[in-house]
Each structure stands twice: as C-alpha cells, then as structure tokens.
Amino acid sequence: MAGELVLLDFWPSLFGMRVRIALAEKGVKYESKEEDLSNKSPLLLEMNPIIKQIPVLIHNGKPVCESLIIVQYIDEVWNDKSPLLPSDPYQRAQARFWADFVDKKVYVASRKVWRPKREEQEEGKKEFLETLKTMEAELGDKPYFGGETFGYVDLAFIPFYSWFPSYKVLDNINIEAECPKIFAWAKRCMQKEAVAKTFHDEKKVYEFVAKTRKKYVSA
Amino acid sequence: MAEVKLHGIWFSPFLYRVIWALKLKGISYEYIEEDLSNKSPLLLQYNPVHKKIPVLVHSRKPICESMIIIEYIEEKWPQTPLLPSDPYERAKARFWVKFVEEKAPAIWSLYRSTGEEQKKALKDSSEMLKILEEQGLGEKKFFGGDTIGIVDIAFGVIAHWFGVFEEIVEVKVLEAHAFPRLHAWKENFEEVPVIKENLPDRDKMLDYFKKRRMEILSASQ
C-alpha cells in the first residue's frame, strides 16, 4: 500500500496544492520534487508525456496525472482513513459535479481576469465573481461543501484562497466583501493543519502572482 | 425499482454516452426529449448551473454532466463494470476520459467554423487522434481491453459524430492509412450490439448539422 511515493510539483500550483492536502489528510509520507516549468525535467516528460504538466504522483514507479484524478486515486488506495469523497453514490456525483465546476468555470474565469485591455479585465472580473457567487450559493450555511466535514470539493477549491490577497491588491477584487461566506469558509479550512501547511508565505505567493500577471496584463 | 429518467437531445453524443452505459447494464429508463431552444422548466430545475443535457434523474434526484452520470451509474449498478477495479487502471481510464473532454471541442469547432478557425480545428483534431493512436490504444481492441469500457464510451463522439462533420466540411482526417488502430477501433466499436442498436440516424444528423452550420455561419456575418 505505501511503497515509494514521489510528487512532481510546483510550489504555487493550485493543482499541486490539492494533492498535497489529500496526502496530508491521509497522513501519507512522500518525496516532493520541485519542477521548473520553464525547463521541465526528463522525469516529468517521461511520467506525463501527453500533458507534460504537474502535479504527477508517482506510486511505485507508476504515474498518476491530473490533480482531481490523483486525489480520487489517493482516496481509493488509502481508503482506511479520512475519506475525501462521500460514500453515498448520489453525494459522490454532487461532489464530482462541483469539483468539475471549480475546474471548468471558476479556474477558467479566473484566467480571464488577466487580459491585455481594461474592458476585457472588467468582463473577466465580473465572470470570475459570478462563479464565486455560484459556489457561495452552493455552500449555503454548511460549514464545508461536503457538509459537516472537509471533503473533495473543499479540497478542490481551497487552494484558490491563496490567490485572494493578490486579486484584491492587483485587480481590485475584494472577495471578502463580495462573497463573505466563501471567505468565512476559507478561514475555517485554514484551521485544518493539512490545509494550513500547504499554504506558502503570503508575500512569496503575492510576488509570484504579480510576476505571472504581468505576462498577460499590459495595464 | 426506483424510476430512472433521462433528459436529452436526439443528436447529442453526450446523451448517447449515458444511453450506452444504461443499456450495457440493462437498466430501464424513460427518455425525455428536450428542446434546446425552449428548455423545459424541469430541465432548468434539474440543471440550474449549466442548463444542459444529459440529465439523469434517479428517484427524482438529478445528476448532471455525462461522465459524472456514468460514474454514478457504475456505482449504483455494478454489473457489467465500465471501469477497471484496480485504482491505478481506474486513474488511467479517468485520464483518457479527461483528455477527450478537453480535446473534443476541436471536433465541434470543425463543423462550426471556416477559414483559419477551421484550419486550427482540423489541426487540433488531428493532434488529438494522433495521441490516441500512438499512446492511448496500444495493441488493445478497445480502450477497455476486450470489451468496451468508460473510455470507449467517452470516445464515441469520434466513432460516429466525427465522420458526419468530416463529410459536411469535406475533409477526411480519420483515415485507415493514417490512423490504422483508431480506424479499426471505430469499426469494432460500432459493431458492439448495444452501440450498433443505439446510434442517432446518420442521414438525419447530416441534415441537422448541415443546417446548423449554415445558421451559425450566417449569424456570424
């Protein structure tokens, strides 16, 4: 079950964070290898020849790719503790739906915030906030998306919280004001050790986000 | 047995994925045809987020997104498994499902575009097929092995719909000499009884998508 576990990762990656949280929840030890995405290692290219992206979890030499697929794999292999997905098939379908929404809608919209022209940026911001409000409506008054306990959807979404401070300063998007329930939910998640220890120093993240943003935004 | 209902549109490959999964497992269901230009209140109630088909409704509880529906069906009705039992093999199957979900929009783009946009769609479609040919199928008859599985079902759009689009835009991409394995897979896939007996009428599709193409192109002018 344990065996050799290596995670190919990139420290600010929202997707890498998902896998780190999942592994921490399960209390599983692994070796982390930091990738330079501008100069991908032969190991990464061998383990993920098709998409060539991190995260990649290598378990006893066999690669698992795509963050949510890796999380499901971790949940299935280390099934003796801290279940990440619910056990009921209908609840599992709902969890998969919302994690998919985070990928297809929230993440995609977040990229549209950074566009060359001012009007495009405003459009992107509006779309991004709409996706966050949809998540907020889904959360409702529950402590977590999974209900009483932290689960799959929380794990899929919480890494975005690491970019909230940067969005506030750089793009004038005040998520705390616009989506107070999401903000409260994020703070609640951060009280979990598995989540908190995945987050890097806020200043370091801000510098990275600001640098990345410059590639897309001229203003 | 609790009731199963399926909301769809007759030409949708996403609908057919779910039909195939239900039929392979011998699950009875009631089919409800939706009109995308006039979505029923029921559809909007069941899928308020995306407002799309297919939607599976089981004991009045809706499940949306074709591949999520299939994972649900797999868990509720384990007979004739569509996913491998080994976690690593399951992860590989899910990887290929995600791959087609991300790359298949190029196929749709093909019949909806002209000029540079169409050239790009053709290039992207070819690249996707090349990866499947070289790295996806291997020497297996189906992606699922000797029998079809979740990946074959996800790729159904390539087997039946791609050819219709190729015909409409008068370009041939999925040819036997260029993609021998994939071409053989396509023929084998369409011979599986459940698939053969559950496909939308090709001529009807040709008509429909030709009309849609004209509508889309004239609207963009």
XYZ file of C-alpha atoms in Angstrom:
440
model
C 0.000 0.000 0.000
C 2.657 2.531 0.996
C 5.647 1.860 -1.189
C 7.544 4.647 -2.868
C 5.650 7.884 -3.394
C 7.018 10.856 -5.332
C 5.098 14.048 -6.145
C 6.254 16.186 -9.066
C 5.087 19.633 -8.087
C 5.466 23.404 -8.442
C 5.176 25.304 -5.183
C 2.438 27.900 -6.053
C 0.368 25.480 -8.167
C -3.293 25.391 -7.127
C -3.454 21.878 -8.545
C -0.344 20.663 -6.756
C -1.824 22.023 -3.516
C -4.878 19.791 -3.919
C -2.687 16.702 -3.980
C -0.573 17.885 -1.032
C -3.715 18.427 1.051
C -5.061 14.987 0.121
C -1.797 13.279 1.079
C -1.650 15.249 4.355
C -5.252 14.278 5.180
C -4.306 10.649 4.759
C -1.086 11.048 6.734
C 0.932 9.589 3.878
C 4.649 10.299 3.535
C 6.065 11.204 0.131
C 9.048 12.761 -1.551
C 8.399 16.096 -3.233
C 10.308 17.086 -6.372
C 10.058 20.728 -7.400
C 9.771 21.270 -11.162
C 10.981 24.257 -13.129
C 8.093 24.654 -15.564
C 10.244 26.631 -17.996
C 12.678 23.708 -18.065
C 10.737 20.516 -17.423
C 12.704 17.552 -16.107
C 13.162 14.361 -18.153
C 11.277 12.592 -15.341
C 8.205 14.816 -15.770
C 8.246 14.395 -19.540
C 8.570 10.631 -19.133
C 5.838 10.371 -16.491
C 3.360 12.742 -18.184
C 4.264 12.656 -21.891
C 0.839 13.721 -23.078
C 0.039 16.782 -20.984
C 3.555 17.455 -19.644
C 2.152 19.130 -16.540
C 2.383 18.905 -12.783
C 1.167 17.570 -10.440
C 2.162 13.982 -11.128
C 2.033 11.404 -8.363
C 4.450 8.530 -8.957
C 3.491 5.500 -6.888
C 5.973 2.607 -7.052
C 7.208 3.988 -10.354
C 3.732 4.326 -11.902
C 2.497 7.844 -12.737
C -0.949 9.251 -11.961
C -1.738 12.598 -13.617
C -4.368 15.351 -13.309
C -4.976 16.712 -9.797
C -8.558 15.516 -9.231
C -7.776 12.108 -10.712
C -4.787 11.884 -8.360
C -6.994 12.852 -5.383
C -9.511 10.122 -6.283
C -6.646 7.650 -6.631
C -5.300 8.612 -3.192
C -8.787 8.201 -1.727
C -9.142 4.727 -3.255
C -5.694 3.431 -2.297
C -5.569 4.872 1.237
C -9.182 4.030 1.970
C -8.697 3.206 5.641
C -8.862 6.776 6.947
C -10.107 10.315 6.306
C -12.380 9.664 3.308
C -12.212 12.560 0.860
C -15.272 11.625 -1.197
C -18.631 10.755 0.400
C -19.661 7.097 0.450
C -23.150 7.602 -0.999
C -23.132 7.476 -4.849
C -25.507 10.447 -5.222
C -23.396 12.585 -2.841
C -20.279 11.484 -4.727
C -21.860 12.609 -8.014
C -22.629 16.008 -6.460
C -19.053 16.294 -5.149
C -17.656 15.451 -8.590
C -20.007 17.967 -10.204
C -18.833 20.837 -8.000
C -15.148 19.974 -8.243
C -15.655 19.906 -12.029
C -17.349 23.334 -11.758
C -14.283 24.679 -9.964
C -12.101 23.480 -12.859
C -14.356 24.338 -15.793
C -15.843 27.583 -14.536
C -14.033 29.118 -11.543
C -10.495 28.445 -12.788
C -11.263 29.356 -16.408
C -12.936 32.610 -15.301
C -10.016 33.443 -13.006
C -7.696 33.371 -16.031
C -9.924 35.864 -17.829
C -9.276 38.465 -15.139
C -5.824 38.887 -16.651
C -6.272 40.174 -20.139
C -4.480 42.966 -22.007
C -7.298 45.512 -22.184
C -9.167 47.238 -19.345
C -12.689 46.307 -20.603
C -11.673 42.686 -21.027
C -10.343 42.718 -17.457
C -13.631 44.123 -16.158
C -15.542 41.463 -18.056
C -13.261 38.775 -16.668
C -13.656 40.073 -13.114
C -17.434 40.035 -13.440
C -17.406 36.464 -14.713
C -14.981 35.341 -12.005
C -17.104 36.873 -9.247
C -20.211 35.212 -10.691
C -18.566 31.802 -10.427
C -17.556 32.546 -6.833
C -21.133 33.587 -6.029
C -22.400 30.322 -7.520
C -20.002 28.465 -5.220
C -21.225 30.593 -2.316
C -24.854 29.702 -3.075
C -23.907 26.020 -3.168
C -22.103 26.291 0.166
C -25.145 27.913 1.761
C -24.971 27.699 5.517
C -22.950 24.484 5.616
C -19.560 24.638 7.331
C -17.972 22.849 4.356
C -19.083 21.990 0.827
C -19.052 18.368 1.970
C -21.381 19.169 4.895
C -20.035 18.742 8.406
C -16.578 17.649 7.352
C -13.907 18.880 4.932
C -14.039 16.902 1.701
C -13.406 16.674 -2.019
C -14.981 19.957 -3.122
C -13.390 21.905 -0.253
C -10.030 20.425 -1.219
C -10.565 21.263 -4.908
C -11.472 24.873 -4.174
C -9.429 25.962 -1.114
C -6.110 26.458 -2.988
C -7.714 29.436 -4.787
C -7.793 31.200 -1.427
C -4.012 31.561 -1.664
C -4.559 33.987 -4.582
C -7.340 36.074 -2.955
C -4.988 38.633 -1.373
C -3.260 39.139 -4.729
C -6.578 39.609 -6.551
C -7.507 42.280 -4.004
C -4.326 44.298 -4.401
C -3.612 43.781 -8.108
C -7.095 43.531 -9.598
C -9.231 45.294 -7.020
C -11.382 42.217 -6.450
C -12.466 42.156 -2.824
C -13.702 38.620 -2.343
C -14.155 39.096 1.399
C -16.695 41.832 0.682
C -18.333 40.219 -2.341
C -18.534 36.630 -1.032
C -18.354 36.772 2.770
C -19.495 33.169 3.204
C -16.730 31.914 0.918
C -14.229 33.964 2.886
C -15.513 32.533 6.195
C -15.406 29.024 4.736
C -11.791 29.546 3.637
C -10.774 30.701 7.107
C -12.445 27.623 8.549
C -10.492 25.362 6.176
C -7.251 27.118 7.094
C -7.727 25.926 10.688
C -7.016 22.410 9.461
C -3.349 21.541 9.681
C -3.429 19.607 6.401
C -4.604 22.766 4.633
C -2.585 25.411 6.508
C 0.742 23.701 5.985
C 0.141 23.582 2.231
C -0.061 27.356 2.015
C 3.142 29.277 1.459
C 4.134 32.646 2.848
C 1.613 35.224 1.603
C 4.285 37.644 0.403
C 6.034 34.939 -1.608
C 2.727 33.988 -3.277
C 1.910 37.634 -3.992
C 5.269 38.167 -5.705
C 4.736 35.089 -7.829
C 1.167 36.077 -8.791
C 2.232 39.657 -9.611
C 5.017 38.366 -11.842
C 2.683 35.910 -13.627
C 0.029 38.590 -14.074
C 2.472 40.884 -15.874
C 2.697 38.383 -18.731
C -0.985 38.854 -19.547
C -1.907 42.362 -18.444
C -0.435 45.424 -20.095
C -2.144 47.971 -17.839
C -37.118 -0.500 -8.707
C -36.847 3.250 -8.410
C -37.576 5.187 -11.554
C -34.827 6.339 -13.895
C -35.413 9.191 -16.327
C -33.031 10.586 -18.898
C -33.357 14.043 -20.432
C -31.555 14.529 -23.736
C -31.447 15.761 -27.302
C -31.541 13.198 -30.120
C -28.250 14.196 -31.798
C -26.096 14.629 -28.680
C -23.068 12.347 -28.244
C -23.129 13.259 -24.531
C -26.640 11.822 -24.287
C -25.569 8.677 -26.099
C -22.727 8.047 -23.664
C -25.331 7.715 -20.906
C -27.695 5.626 -23.076
C -24.865 3.183 -23.802
C -23.953 2.890 -20.124
C -27.592 2.253 -19.141
C -28.135 -0.276 -21.951
C -24.883 -2.142 -21.264
C -26.002 -2.591 -17.668
C -29.575 -3.495 -18.625
C -31.157 -0.569 -16.796
C -34.614 0.555 -17.918
C -35.270 4.240 -18.173
C -37.750 6.716 -19.539
C -36.359 9.066 -22.178
C -37.459 12.689 -22.357
C -36.564 14.735 -25.449
C -35.646 18.327 -24.683
C -35.808 21.320 -26.999
C -32.607 23.357 -26.556
C -34.207 26.491 -27.988
C -37.040 26.174 -25.483
C -35.705 24.423 -22.391
C -38.311 22.830 -20.189
C -38.853 24.196 -16.657
C -37.985 20.716 -15.435
C -34.563 20.786 -17.124
C -33.829 24.237 -15.705
C -34.839 22.964 -12.280
C -32.640 19.871 -12.554
C -29.611 21.612 -14.033
C -29.756 25.251 -12.978
C -25.973 25.678 -13.177
C -25.268 24.555 -16.758
C -28.826 24.238 -18.158
C -27.613 21.372 -20.374
C -28.456 17.815 -21.246
C -27.999 14.979 -20.482
C -29.541 14.897 -17.036
C -30.196 11.579 -15.337
C -32.951 11.681 -12.753
C -32.973 8.743 -10.350
C -35.725 8.625 -7.720
C -36.297 12.291 -8.554
C -32.674 13.228 -7.796
C -30.836 14.807 -10.745
C -27.278 14.053 -11.811
C -25.600 16.217 -14.467
C -22.543 16.016 -16.761
C -22.333 12.859 -18.872
C -19.159 11.333 -17.421
C -20.231 12.113 -13.842
C -23.557 10.425 -14.628
C -21.659 7.368 -15.872
C -19.548 7.142 -12.695
C -22.823 7.325 -10.741
C -24.397 4.576 -12.869
C -21.264 2.465 -12.360
C -21.503 2.783 -8.583
C -25.275 2.229 -8.379
C -25.369 -0.688 -10.814
C -22.040 -2.570 -10.637
C -22.975 -5.290 -13.158
C -21.066 -5.165 -16.466
C -18.371 -2.902 -14.992
C -17.265 0.013 -17.160
C -14.265 0.923 -15.016
C -11.372 -1.370 -14.029
C -11.260 -2.474 -10.385
C -7.576 -1.611 -9.846
C -7.094 2.021 -8.645
C -4.132 2.669 -10.973
C -6.022 1.379 -14.019
C -9.042 3.449 -12.968
C -6.839 6.548 -12.784
C -5.550 5.801 -16.296
C -9.106 5.386 -17.615
C -10.158 8.675 -15.988
C -7.119 10.371 -17.526
C -8.233 9.394 -21.038
C -11.801 10.480 -20.304
C -10.483 13.905 -19.231
C -8.269 14.020 -22.311
C -11.186 13.612 -24.679
C -13.295 16.087 -22.675
C -10.584 18.714 -23.133
C -9.710 17.994 -26.761
C -13.081 17.056 -28.266
C -14.303 20.677 -28.577
C -11.985 20.864 -31.609
C -14.294 18.331 -33.282
C -17.303 20.584 -32.715
C -15.346 23.582 -33.828
C -14.776 21.803 -37.142
C -18.367 21.975 -38.327
C -18.985 25.404 -36.795
C -16.134 27.273 -38.481
C -14.431 28.295 -41.688
C -11.071 29.640 -42.755
C -8.342 29.985 -40.114
C -10.579 28.821 -37.290
C -11.429 25.670 -39.211
C -7.768 25.058 -40.046
C -6.988 25.214 -36.335
C -9.867 22.855 -35.529
C -8.552 20.389 -38.091
C -5.024 20.626 -36.693
C -6.218 20.173 -33.110
C -8.454 17.233 -34.059
C -5.606 15.529 -35.906
C -3.241 16.001 -32.979
C -5.784 14.504 -30.603
C -6.319 11.494 -32.869
C -2.553 11.040 -33.235
C -2.088 10.884 -29.462
C -4.923 8.374 -29.126
C -3.499 6.300 -31.975
C 0.030 6.230 -30.632
C -0.397 6.338 -26.896
C -3.973 5.534 -25.999
C -4.981 2.337 -27.700
C -1.790 0.285 -27.915
C -2.483 -3.217 -29.188
C -5.861 -3.483 -27.492
C -9.096 -3.950 -29.410
C -10.866 -1.410 -27.201
C -9.585 1.139 -24.697
C -11.305 -1.044 -22.089
C -9.472 -4.170 -23.308
C -11.502 -6.992 -24.890
C -14.797 -5.315 -24.104
C -15.770 -1.660 -24.202
C -15.431 0.455 -21.078
C -15.786 4.014 -19.909
C -13.059 5.351 -22.195
C -14.573 3.805 -25.340
C -17.924 5.284 -24.339
C -16.338 8.711 -23.824
C -14.734 8.462 -27.263
C -17.975 7.566 -29.005
C -18.096 11.089 -30.426
C -15.063 10.159 -32.548
C -16.640 6.937 -33.775
C -19.936 8.274 -35.013
C -20.063 12.067 -34.992
C -16.635 12.963 -36.338
C -17.354 11.261 -39.674
C -20.537 13.327 -40.076
C -18.575 16.547 -39.530
C -15.838 15.407 -41.890
C -18.454 14.862 -44.566
C -20.054 18.282 -44.003
C -16.791 20.208 -44.249
C -15.484 17.876 -46.961
C -12.264 16.924 -45.228
C -11.094 13.423 -44.355
C -8.955 13.096 -41.243
C -9.680 9.727 -39.629
C -8.453 7.539 -42.480
C -7.334 3.937 -42.139
C -3.879 4.539 -43.573
C -3.158 7.483 -41.252
C -4.768 6.046 -38.118
C -4.901 2.248 -38.535
C -5.525 1.397 -34.866
C -8.124 4.109 -34.307
C -9.850 3.247 -37.539
C -10.074 -0.404 -36.528
C -11.304 0.671 -33.088
C -14.053 2.755 -34.679
C -15.279 -0.180 -36.771
C -15.167 -2.579 -33.810
C -16.898 -0.073 -31.549
C -19.795 0.424 -33.949
C -20.221 -3.345 -34.241
C -20.817 -3.817 -30.497
C -24.566 -4.686 -30.364
C -25.513 -2.089 -27.725
C -23.723 0.626 -29.716
C -24.987 -0.531 -33.126
C -28.580 -0.569 -31.900
C -28.287 2.822 -30.181
C -26.996 5.454 -32.534
C -28.769 8.517 -33.925
C -29.710 8.217 -37.580
C -26.695 9.321 -39.621
C -28.635 10.908 -42.501
C -30.820 12.794 -40.061
C -27.662 14.035 -38.307
C -26.089 15.067 -41.604
C -29.184 17.124 -42.409
C -29.384 18.663 -38.978
C -25.704 19.608 -38.673
C -25.567 20.969 -42.230
C -28.457 23.291 -41.380
C -26.871 24.242 -38.052
C -23.610 25.065 -39.803
C -25.380 27.402 -42.213
C -27.241 29.079 -39.353
C -24.049 29.550 -37.336
C -22.011 30.882 -40.254
C -24.674 33.332 -41.405
C -25.226 34.558 -37.838
C -21.537 35.374 -37.506
C -21.516 37.640 -40.553
